[in-house]
Amino acid sequence: MEEEATTQGLFFHYANIQSAILFVIVLGLYWLLFKKDDNSATLPPGPKGWPLLGNLPTLSFHSEREMMAWNKEYGPVCRLKMGNIEFIILGSVEAVQEAFVKKSDIFSGRIQDTVPGISGTHGIIFLDYGNQLKEQRRFGLATLKEFGMGRRSIESSMLEKCSELCEQIDLEIEKGNPFSIDFMVYQTVSSVISKLVFNENLARENKEFRDFLHLIMTGSKYSAINGITVFFPPLKKIPPFSWGQRESEVHEQNHQRLFQQEIDEHKATRDPKEPRDFIDCFLNEMDIAGKSPKGADALGYHDKQLKFLARDFFLAGSETTSSTICWVVLYLSRNQEIQTEMHKEIIDVFGHAKQPSTDFADKMPYTKAVIQEILRMRPPAPIAIPHRAIREGTIMGYRIPKDAMVVANIFGIQNNEETWPDPEKFDPCRHLDADGKFVKMPGMIPFSIGARQCLGMQLANMELHLIVASLFQRYQFQFAGDNDIDMRGRNIFSLRPYPFKVTAVKL
């Protein structure tokens, strides 16, 4: 009996241990599930997606419009799933302000090595957030300003390029046929940043660079499928995705070779005491940083960084401004009364012979309003380059997981019908007060805001004013195509108009 009692005691002892362990496991699982549900409840709302693919299949080539609709339905902070990546869309200025300005230390990271042909871990567009980015932005801005960016001293160079553009238009007028203006504008704009960075007009003097510009403008035939591989990297090894990957790698190698040639030529010919351009200044800074205890690499001053930085300046300085000018020509060629009103203002200020100048910009409120309305309707980057959450944080009370992509839907913000009644109507008067004075609207963020705001914003604004004023001082443009052109444009690197032709009359 004693032995039986001992056996029963052991049985109950082990049974109690097993029950305790089981209880702990069940409690732990319940806690984990409860914790997950609790966290999920704090995530931003958003549309349901497909298994594995998430919301990717529901996006078109006009994703800015689908995302705007989702922001309208789910609120200014909307969550998507792109594959297994958390994708947060910000659809209000307040949300963007909180994320990119007030919490820039959390939401200013970048995804790395994901966009075939243009990303990387160097340069400035895709450089991750940290001390190197701050240093490179500081140096880049200071150096470009030294060579005239945003200053009156660069106007003569810009106006010279405007005159060259007008000479090309004159030749097209003599032919008497409708013509395309987009590549002429692209060459003009790229020549300005080319002078600052390389001290020469590469688009005019180097055929390979002209081909480079053409590729940026038209995009690759694999552009769409290359974008998918951002969210599904394993697809890079499977046709047809692998074909696009290989093509992008070849293009990138060619572009890097071109930029490296420029750097090598500068090394061979520069005088450290008299820098000619941005590259010379960077090479000088490499010499200084090499003597620093931190070393040049730690500060980001090395050949690879210079090569990618030059590429980023060239891309950003050519693409965004040229696309905006093309939109101006397209919209005004289809809205003659607005074109006539702007031409009258330009002539009132400068006459027919005097070259435009930014000194008189305040006397040209209607011209400024036209440019501002184009930037509102067709911002250069409708969905700004994705930021990455460096660590977990919150935006407008919603939990944003670490490594989530966070994007500002600039198109959606600037085409929100609650802020901009009848947003698809081209109406420059939105930006004028009752006295006809120009008003900078608070809902306008075409160049984004915060720690990663476009570095060349001042340069872009100067170019827009001078080139637009120069064109419409001399010519009346008339749209030469069908009226059913898709005015939504095409989103490649930036939001560009579909190919169109115009006729022009000298005034």
Coordinates of C-alpha atoms in Angstrom, one line a residue:
M1 CA 0.0 0.0 0.0
E2 CA 2.8 2.3 0.8
E3 CA 4.4 1.6 -2.5
E4 CA 1.1 2.2 -4.3
A5 CA 0.7 5.5 -2.5
T6 CA 4.2 6.5 -3.5
T7 CA 3.4 5.7 -7.1
Q8 CA 0.2 7.7 -7.1
G9 CA 2.1 10.6 -5.5
L10 CA 4.7 10.5 -8.3
F11 CA 2.0 10.3 -10.9
F12 CA 0.2 13.4 -9.6
H13 CA 3.5 15.1 -9.1
Y14 CA 4.4 14.7 -12.8
A15 CA 0.9 15.4 -13.9
N16 CA 1.0 18.7 -12.0
I17 CA 4.3 19.5 -13.7
Q18 CA 2.9 18.7 -17.1
S19 CA -0.2 20.7 -16.4
A20 CA 1.8 23.6 -15.2
I21 CA 4.0 23.5 -18.3
L22 CA 0.9 23.2 -20.5
F23 CA -0.7 26.1 -18.7
V24 CA 2.5 28.2 -19.2
I25 CA 2.6 27.3 -23.0
V26 CA -1.1 28.1 -23.5
L27 CA -0.7 31.4 -21.5
G28 CA 2.4 32.3 -23.5
L29 CA 0.6 31.6 -26.8
Y30 CA -2.4 33.6 -25.7
W31 CA -0.2 36.4 -24.7
L32 CA 1.7 36.4 -28.1
L33 CA -1.6 36.3 -30.0
F34 CA -3.0 39.0 -27.9
K35 CA 0.1 41.1 -28.3
K36 CA 0.0 40.6 -32.1
D37 CA -3.6 41.6 -32.3
D38 CA -2.9 44.6 -30.1
N39 CA 0.0 45.7 -32.3
S40 CA -2.1 45.1 -35.5
A41 CA -4.7 47.4 -34.1
T42 CA -2.2 50.2 -34.0
L43 CA -1.0 49.7 -37.5
P44 CA -2.5 52.1 -40.1
P45 CA -5.6 50.9 -42.0
G46 CA -5.5 49.9 -45.6
P47 CA -6.9 47.7 -48.4
K48 CA -6.7 44.0 -48.2
G49 CA -4.1 42.4 -50.5
W50 CA -3.6 39.1 -52.3
P51 CA -1.8 36.2 -50.6
L52 CA 2.0 36.6 -51.0
L53 CA 1.7 39.5 -53.5
G54 CA -0.1 41.9 -51.2
N55 CA -1.5 45.0 -53.0
L56 CA 1.0 44.9 -55.8
P57 CA -1.4 43.4 -58.4
T58 CA -3.9 46.2 -57.9
L59 CA -1.5 49.0 -58.9
S60 CA -1.3 50.4 -62.5
F61 CA 1.1 52.6 -64.2
H62 CA -0.7 55.5 -62.5
S63 CA -0.2 54.2 -59.0
E64 CA -0.3 57.7 -57.6
R65 CA -4.0 57.8 -58.4
E66 CA -4.8 54.5 -56.8
M67 CA -2.9 55.5 -53.7
M68 CA -4.8 58.8 -53.6
A69 CA -8.0 56.9 -53.6
W70 CA -6.8 54.7 -50.8
N71 CA -5.8 57.7 -48.7
K72 CA -9.2 59.2 -49.3
E73 CA -10.9 55.9 -48.1
Y74 CA -8.5 54.9 -45.2
G75 CA -7.0 58.2 -44.1
P76 CA -3.8 60.2 -44.5
V77 CA -1.7 57.3 -43.2
C78 CA -2.5 54.2 -45.2
R79 CA -0.8 50.8 -45.1
L80 CA -0.2 48.5 -48.1
K81 CA 1.6 45.2 -48.4
M82 CA 4.0 44.9 -51.3
G83 CA 5.1 41.3 -51.1
N84 CA 6.3 41.0 -47.6
I85 CA 7.2 44.7 -47.3
E86 CA 5.2 47.1 -45.3
F87 CA 4.4 50.1 -47.5
I88 CA 3.0 53.3 -45.8
I89 CA 1.4 56.0 -48.0
L90 CA 1.3 59.5 -46.5
G91 CA -1.6 61.5 -48.0
S92 CA -1.6 64.8 -46.2
V93 CA 0.9 67.6 -45.6
E94 CA 0.5 67.1 -41.9
A95 CA 1.5 63.4 -42.1
V96 CA 4.5 64.2 -44.3
Q97 CA 5.5 67.0 -42.0
E98 CA 5.4 64.8 -38.9
A99 CA 7.3 61.9 -40.6
F100 CA 9.9 63.8 -42.7
V101 CA 10.5 66.9 -40.6
K102 CA 9.6 66.3 -36.9
K103 CA 10.7 62.6 -37.0
S104 CA 13.4 62.8 -39.7
D105 CA 15.8 60.7 -37.5
I106 CA 13.3 57.8 -37.8
F107 CA 11.8 58.1 -41.3
S108 CA 14.7 59.3 -43.5
G109 CA 16.4 56.0 -44.2
R110 CA 16.7 54.5 -47.7
I111 CA 16.2 51.1 -49.2
Q112 CA 19.5 49.8 -50.5
D113 CA 20.5 48.2 -53.8
T114 CA 17.0 47.5 -54.9
V115 CA 16.2 49.7 -57.9
P116 CA 18.0 48.3 -61.0
G117 CA 20.2 50.8 -62.7
I118 CA 19.8 53.8 -60.4
S119 CA 20.1 52.8 -56.8
G120 CA 23.1 51.9 -54.7
T121 CA 24.7 52.6 -51.4
H122 CA 26.5 55.8 -52.5
G123 CA 25.7 59.1 -54.0
I124 CA 23.0 61.1 -52.3
I125 CA 19.6 59.9 -53.6
F126 CA 20.0 56.4 -52.2
L127 CA 22.6 57.0 -49.5
D128 CA 21.2 55.8 -46.2
Y129 CA 20.4 58.4 -43.5
G130 CA 23.3 59.2 -41.2
N131 CA 26.4 61.4 -40.7
Q132 CA 27.6 60.7 -44.2
L133 CA 24.4 61.8 -45.8
K134 CA 24.4 65.0 -43.7
E135 CA 28.0 65.7 -44.7
Q136 CA 27.5 65.0 -48.4
R137 CA 24.4 67.2 -48.5
R138 CA 26.2 70.0 -46.7
F139 CA 29.2 69.8 -49.0
G140 CA 27.1 69.4 -52.1
L141 CA 24.8 72.4 -51.4
A142 CA 27.7 74.6 -50.3
T143 CA 29.7 73.8 -53.4
L144 CA 26.9 74.1 -55.9
K145 CA 26.1 77.5 -54.4
E146 CA 29.7 78.5 -54.8
F147 CA 29.4 77.9 -58.5
G148 CA 26.2 79.9 -58.7
M149 CA 23.2 77.7 -57.9
G150 CA 20.4 79.9 -56.7
R151 CA 22.4 83.0 -57.3
R152 CA 22.1 85.8 -59.9
S153 CA 25.6 85.0 -61.2
I154 CA 24.4 81.8 -63.0
E155 CA 21.6 83.6 -64.9
S156 CA 23.8 84.6 -67.8
S157 CA 24.8 80.9 -68.4
M158 CA 21.2 79.8 -68.2
L159 CA 20.1 82.6 -70.6
E160 CA 22.8 81.5 -73.0
K161 CA 21.3 78.0 -73.0
C162 CA 17.8 79.5 -73.5
S163 CA 19.0 81.2 -76.6
E164 CA 20.4 78.0 -77.9
L165 CA 17.0 76.3 -77.3
C166 CA 15.3 79.1 -79.2
E167 CA 17.7 78.7 -82.1
Q168 CA 16.6 75.1 -82.3
I169 CA 12.9 76.1 -82.3
D170 CA 13.6 78.6 -85.0
L171 CA 15.0 75.9 -87.2
E172 CA 11.9 73.8 -86.6
I173 CA 9.6 76.7 -87.5
E174 CA 11.5 77.2 -90.8
K175 CA 10.7 73.5 -91.7
G176 CA 7.0 74.3 -91.3
N177 CA 6.1 71.0 -89.6
P178 CA 4.9 70.1 -86.1
F179 CA 7.8 69.2 -83.9
S180 CA 8.6 67.6 -80.6
I181 CA 10.2 69.9 -78.0
D182 CA 10.9 67.4 -75.2
F183 CA 14.5 66.4 -76.0
M184 CA 15.5 69.9 -76.9
V185 CA 14.3 71.0 -73.4
Y186 CA 16.0 68.1 -71.8
Q187 CA 19.3 69.0 -73.4
T188 CA 18.9 72.6 -72.4
V189 CA 18.2 71.8 -68.7
S190 CA 21.0 69.1 -68.5
S191 CA 23.5 71.6 -69.9
V192 CA 23.0 73.8 -66.8
I193 CA 23.8 71.1 -64.2
S194 CA 26.5 69.7 -66.5
K195 CA 28.3 73.0 -66.4
L196 CA 28.2 73.1 -62.6
V197 CA 29.3 69.5 -62.2
F198 CA 31.6 68.8 -65.2
N199 CA 32.4 72.4 -66.5
E200 CA 31.2 71.4 -69.9
N201 CA 28.0 70.6 -71.9
L202 CA 28.2 66.8 -72.0
A203 CA 24.9 66.4 -73.8
R204 CA 26.2 68.5 -76.7
E205 CA 29.8 67.2 -76.7
N206 CA 29.3 63.5 -75.9
K207 CA 27.1 61.2 -77.9
E208 CA 27.1 58.6 -75.2
F209 CA 25.6 61.1 -72.8
R210 CA 22.9 62.1 -75.3
D211 CA 22.0 58.4 -75.5
F212 CA 22.0 58.4 -71.6
L213 CA 19.5 61.2 -71.7
H214 CA 17.3 59.4 -74.2
L215 CA 17.2 56.4 -72.0
I216 CA 16.2 58.4 -69.0
M217 CA 13.4 60.1 -70.9
T218 CA 12.0 57.1 -72.6
G219 CA 12.7 54.4 -70.0
S220 CA 13.7 50.8 -70.6
K221 CA 11.2 48.3 -72.1
Y222 CA 11.8 46.4 -68.8
S223 CA 11.1 49.4 -66.5
A224 CA 7.8 47.9 -65.3
I225 CA 9.1 44.4 -64.5
N226 CA 12.2 45.9 -62.9
G227 CA 10.0 47.7 -60.5
I228 CA 8.4 44.5 -59.4
T229 CA 11.8 43.0 -58.4
V230 CA 12.1 45.6 -55.8
F231 CA 9.5 43.8 -53.8
F232 CA 10.4 40.2 -54.9
P233 CA 14.2 40.1 -55.2
P234 CA 14.4 36.4 -56.0
L235 CA 12.6 37.2 -59.4
K236 CA 15.8 38.8 -60.5
K237 CA 17.2 35.4 -61.5
I238 CA 14.1 34.3 -63.4
P239 CA 13.2 35.4 -67.0
P240 CA 11.9 37.8 -68.1
F241 CA 12.9 39.6 -64.9
S242 CA 16.5 38.5 -65.3
W243 CA 16.6 40.0 -68.8
G244 CA 15.6 43.4 -67.4
Q245 CA 18.1 43.0 -64.6
R246 CA 21.0 42.3 -67.0
E247 CA 20.0 45.2 -69.3
S248 CA 19.9 47.6 -66.3
E249 CA 23.3 46.3 -65.1
V250 CA 24.8 46.9 -68.5
H251 CA 23.4 50.4 -68.7
E252 CA 24.6 51.2 -65.2
Q253 CA 28.1 49.9 -66.0
N254 CA 28.2 52.1 -69.1
H255 CA 27.0 55.2 -67.2
Q256 CA 29.6 54.6 -64.4
R257 CA 32.3 54.3 -67.0
L258 CA 31.3 57.7 -68.5
F259 CA 31.3 59.4 -65.1
Q260 CA 34.6 57.8 -64.2
Q261 CA 36.2 59.1 -67.4
E262 CA 35.2 62.6 -66.4
I263 CA 36.7 62.1 -63.0
D264 CA 39.9 60.7 -64.3
E265 CA 40.2 63.6 -66.8
H266 CA 39.7 66.1 -63.9
K267 CA 42.4 64.4 -61.8
A268 CA 44.8 64.8 -64.7
T269 CA 44.1 68.4 -65.5
R270 CA 42.9 70.1 -62.3
D271 CA 44.7 72.9 -60.4
P272 CA 43.8 72.5 -56.7
K273 CA 44.1 76.2 -56.2
E274 CA 41.5 77.0 -58.9
P275 CA 38.7 74.5 -58.9
R276 CA 36.6 74.6 -62.1
D277 CA 33.5 72.8 -61.0
F278 CA 32.0 70.4 -58.5
I279 CA 34.2 67.5 -59.3
D280 CA 37.4 69.6 -58.8
C281 CA 36.1 70.7 -55.4
F282 CA 35.3 67.2 -54.4
L283 CA 38.8 66.0 -55.3
N284 CA 40.2 68.8 -53.2
E285 CA 38.0 67.7 -50.3
M286 CA 39.3 64.1 -50.8
D287 CA 42.8 65.4 -50.3
I288 CA 41.8 67.2 -47.1
A289 CA 39.7 64.4 -45.7
G290 CA 42.5 61.9 -46.3
K291 CA 44.5 63.8 -43.7
S292 CA 41.7 63.6 -41.2
P293 CA 41.9 61.2 -38.3
K294 CA 38.6 59.8 -39.4
G295 CA 39.8 59.2 -42.9
A296 CA 38.3 60.0 -46.3
D297 CA 36.2 56.9 -46.5
A298 CA 34.5 57.5 -43.1
L299 CA 33.4 61.0 -44.3
G300 CA 32.4 59.7 -47.8
Y301 CA 35.1 61.3 -49.8
H302 CA 36.3 58.7 -52.2
D303 CA 36.1 57.9 -56.0
K304 CA 33.0 55.7 -55.8
Q305 CA 31.0 58.3 -53.9
L306 CA 32.0 61.0 -56.3
K307 CA 31.0 58.9 -59.3
F308 CA 27.5 58.2 -57.9
L309 CA 27.2 61.8 -56.6
A310 CA 27.9 63.2 -60.0
R311 CA 25.4 60.8 -61.5
D312 CA 22.7 61.8 -58.9
F313 CA 23.2 65.5 -59.6
F314 CA 23.0 64.9 -63.3
L315 CA 19.8 62.8 -63.1
A316 CA 18.0 65.0 -60.6
G317 CA 19.2 68.2 -62.3
S318 CA 18.0 67.1 -65.7
E319 CA 14.9 65.1 -65.3
T320 CA 12.6 67.0 -62.9
T321 CA 12.9 70.5 -64.4
S322 CA 12.7 69.3 -68.0
S323 CA 9.6 67.3 -67.4
T324 CA 7.9 70.3 -65.7
I325 CA 8.8 72.6 -68.7
C326 CA 7.3 70.1 -71.1
W327 CA 4.1 70.0 -69.1
V328 CA 4.0 73.8 -69.2
V329 CA 4.3 73.8 -73.0
L330 CA 1.7 71.0 -73.3
Y331 CA -0.9 72.7 -71.1
L332 CA -0.4 76.2 -72.5
S333 CA -0.5 74.9 -76.1
R334 CA -4.0 73.5 -75.2
N335 CA -5.1 76.6 -73.3
Q336 CA -4.5 79.5 -75.5
E337 CA -6.3 82.1 -73.3
I338 CA -3.9 81.3 -70.4
Q339 CA -0.9 81.4 -72.7
T340 CA -2.0 84.8 -74.1
E341 CA -2.4 86.2 -70.6
M342 CA 1.1 85.0 -69.5
H343 CA 2.7 86.3 -72.7
K344 CA 1.1 89.7 -72.1
E345 CA 2.6 89.8 -68.6
I346 CA 6.1 88.8 -69.8
I347 CA 6.0 91.5 -72.5
D348 CA 4.8 94.1 -70.0
V349 CA 7.9 93.4 -67.9
F350 CA 10.6 92.7 -70.4
G351 CA 9.3 93.8 -73.8
H352 CA 10.2 91.8 -76.9
A353 CA 14.0 92.2 -76.8
K354 CA 15.1 92.3 -73.2
Q355 CA 16.2 88.9 -71.7
P356 CA 14.2 87.7 -68.7
S357 CA 15.6 87.8 -65.3
T358 CA 14.7 86.5 -61.9
D359 CA 15.1 90.0 -60.5
F360 CA 11.7 90.8 -61.9
A361 CA 10.0 87.6 -60.7
D362 CA 7.8 89.4 -58.2
K363 CA 6.4 91.6 -61.0
M364 CA 5.3 88.4 -62.8
P365 CA 2.7 86.8 -60.5
Y366 CA 0.7 85.2 -63.3
T367 CA 3.8 83.5 -64.8
K368 CA 4.7 82.2 -61.3
A369 CA 1.1 81.0 -60.8
V370 CA 1.2 79.1 -64.1
I371 CA 4.4 77.3 -63.1
Q372 CA 3.1 76.6 -59.6
E373 CA -0.1 75.2 -61.0
I374 CA 1.8 72.8 -63.3
L375 CA 3.9 71.7 -60.3
R376 CA 0.7 71.1 -58.4
M377 CA -1.1 69.1 -61.1
R378 CA 1.9 67.2 -62.4
P379 CA 4.7 67.1 -59.7
P380 CA 8.0 65.8 -61.0
A381 CA 8.0 62.9 -58.6
P382 CA 4.3 62.1 -57.9
I383 CA 5.2 59.3 -55.4
A384 CA 8.4 60.6 -53.8
I385 CA 11.3 58.2 -53.5
P386 CA 10.5 55.8 -50.6
H387 CA 12.0 56.5 -47.2
R388 CA 12.8 53.7 -44.9
A389 CA 11.8 53.5 -41.2
I390 CA 15.2 53.2 -39.5
R391 CA 13.5 51.9 -36.3
E392 CA 9.9 51.5 -35.2
G393 CA 8.0 54.8 -34.8
T394 CA 4.6 56.4 -35.0
I395 CA 3.0 58.7 -37.5
M396 CA -0.3 60.4 -36.5
G397 CA -0.7 57.8 -33.7
Y398 CA -0.2 54.8 -36.0
R399 CA 2.6 52.3 -35.4
I400 CA 5.1 52.1 -38.3
P401 CA 7.3 49.0 -38.2
K402 CA 11.1 49.1 -38.6
D403 CA 12.2 48.9 -42.3
A404 CA 8.8 49.8 -43.6
M405 CA 8.8 51.9 -46.8
V406 CA 7.2 55.3 -46.1
V407 CA 6.3 57.4 -49.1
A408 CA 4.7 60.9 -49.6
N409 CA 2.0 60.8 -52.2
I410 CA 2.8 64.3 -53.5
F411 CA 0.4 63.9 -56.4
G412 CA -2.5 62.9 -54.0
I413 CA -1.8 65.8 -51.6
Q414 CA -1.7 68.4 -54.4
N415 CA -4.7 67.0 -56.2
N416 CA -6.9 66.5 -53.1
E417 CA -10.4 67.9 -54.0
E418 CA -11.0 69.0 -50.4
T419 CA -8.0 71.4 -50.7
W420 CA -8.1 72.0 -54.4
P421 CA -11.6 72.2 -55.8
D422 CA -11.9 70.6 -59.3
P423 CA -8.2 69.5 -59.1
E424 CA -7.9 68.4 -62.7
K425 CA -8.8 71.8 -64.0
F426 CA -5.8 73.9 -65.1
D427 CA -6.4 77.1 -63.2
P428 CA -3.3 79.3 -62.4
C429 CA -5.6 81.8 -60.5
R430 CA -5.7 79.3 -57.6
H431 CA -2.3 80.8 -56.7
L432 CA -3.3 84.4 -56.9
D433 CA -5.1 86.5 -54.2
A434 CA -7.9 89.0 -54.8
D435 CA -5.4 91.7 -55.7
G436 CA -3.7 89.4 -58.3
K437 CA -0.6 88.8 -56.2
F438 CA 1.1 85.4 -56.1
V439 CA 0.4 83.3 -53.1
K440 CA 2.5 80.3 -52.1
M441 CA -0.1 77.8 -51.0
P442 CA 0.7 75.7 -47.9
G443 CA -0.4 72.5 -49.6
M444 CA 2.4 72.7 -52.2
I445 CA 5.4 70.3 -51.6
P446 CA 6.5 69.5 -55.2
F447 CA 10.1 69.0 -54.1
S448 CA 9.2 67.2 -50.8
I449 CA 10.2 68.5 -47.4
G450 CA 12.5 67.5 -44.6
A451 CA 16.0 66.0 -44.4
R452 CA 15.8 64.6 -47.9
Q453 CA 14.2 67.6 -49.7
C454 CA 15.4 68.0 -53.3
L455 CA 18.9 69.6 -53.0
G456 CA 18.6 71.4 -56.3
M457 CA 15.2 73.1 -55.6
Q458 CA 16.6 76.6 -55.9
L459 CA 18.3 75.8 -59.2
A460 CA 15.1 74.2 -60.5
N461 CA 13.0 77.3 -59.6
M462 CA 15.5 79.6 -61.4
E463 CA 15.5 77.4 -64.5
L464 CA 11.8 77.1 -64.6
H465 CA 11.3 80.9 -64.4
L466 CA 14.0 81.8 -67.0
I467 CA 13.2 79.1 -69.6
V468 CA 9.4 79.4 -69.4
A469 CA 9.7 83.2 -69.7
S470 CA 12.2 83.0 -72.6
L471 CA 10.0 80.6 -74.5
F472 CA 6.7 82.4 -74.1
Q473 CA 8.2 85.8 -74.6
R474 CA 9.2 84.7 -78.2
Y475 CA 6.7 82.1 -79.3
Q476 CA 3.0 81.2 -79.3
F477 CA 2.7 77.4 -79.2
Q478 CA -0.2 75.4 -80.6
F479 CA -0.9 71.8 -79.8
A480 CA -0.6 69.8 -83.0
G481 CA -2.1 66.5 -82.0
D482 CA -5.4 64.9 -81.2
N483 CA -7.4 66.2 -78.3
D484 CA -7.6 62.8 -76.7
I485 CA -3.9 62.7 -75.6
D486 CA -3.7 61.0 -72.2
M487 CA -3.0 64.0 -69.9
R488 CA -2.2 61.7 -67.0
G489 CA 1.3 61.3 -68.3
R490 CA 3.7 58.4 -67.8
N491 CA 5.5 57.7 -64.6
I492 CA 9.1 56.5 -65.5
F493 CA 11.7 58.2 -63.4
S494 CA 9.5 61.2 -63.1
L495 CA 6.0 62.1 -64.3
R496 CA 6.5 63.1 -68.0
P497 CA 3.9 63.9 -70.6
Y498 CA 3.3 61.3 -73.3
P499 CA 5.1 62.3 -76.6
F500 CA 3.4 65.3 -78.2
K501 CA 4.0 67.8 -81.0
V502 CA 3.4 71.5 -81.3
T503 CA 3.6 74.2 -83.9
A504 CA 5.1 77.6 -83.0
V505 CA 4.8 81.2 -84.3
K506 CA 7.4 83.8 -83.5
L507 CA 5.9 86.8 -81.8

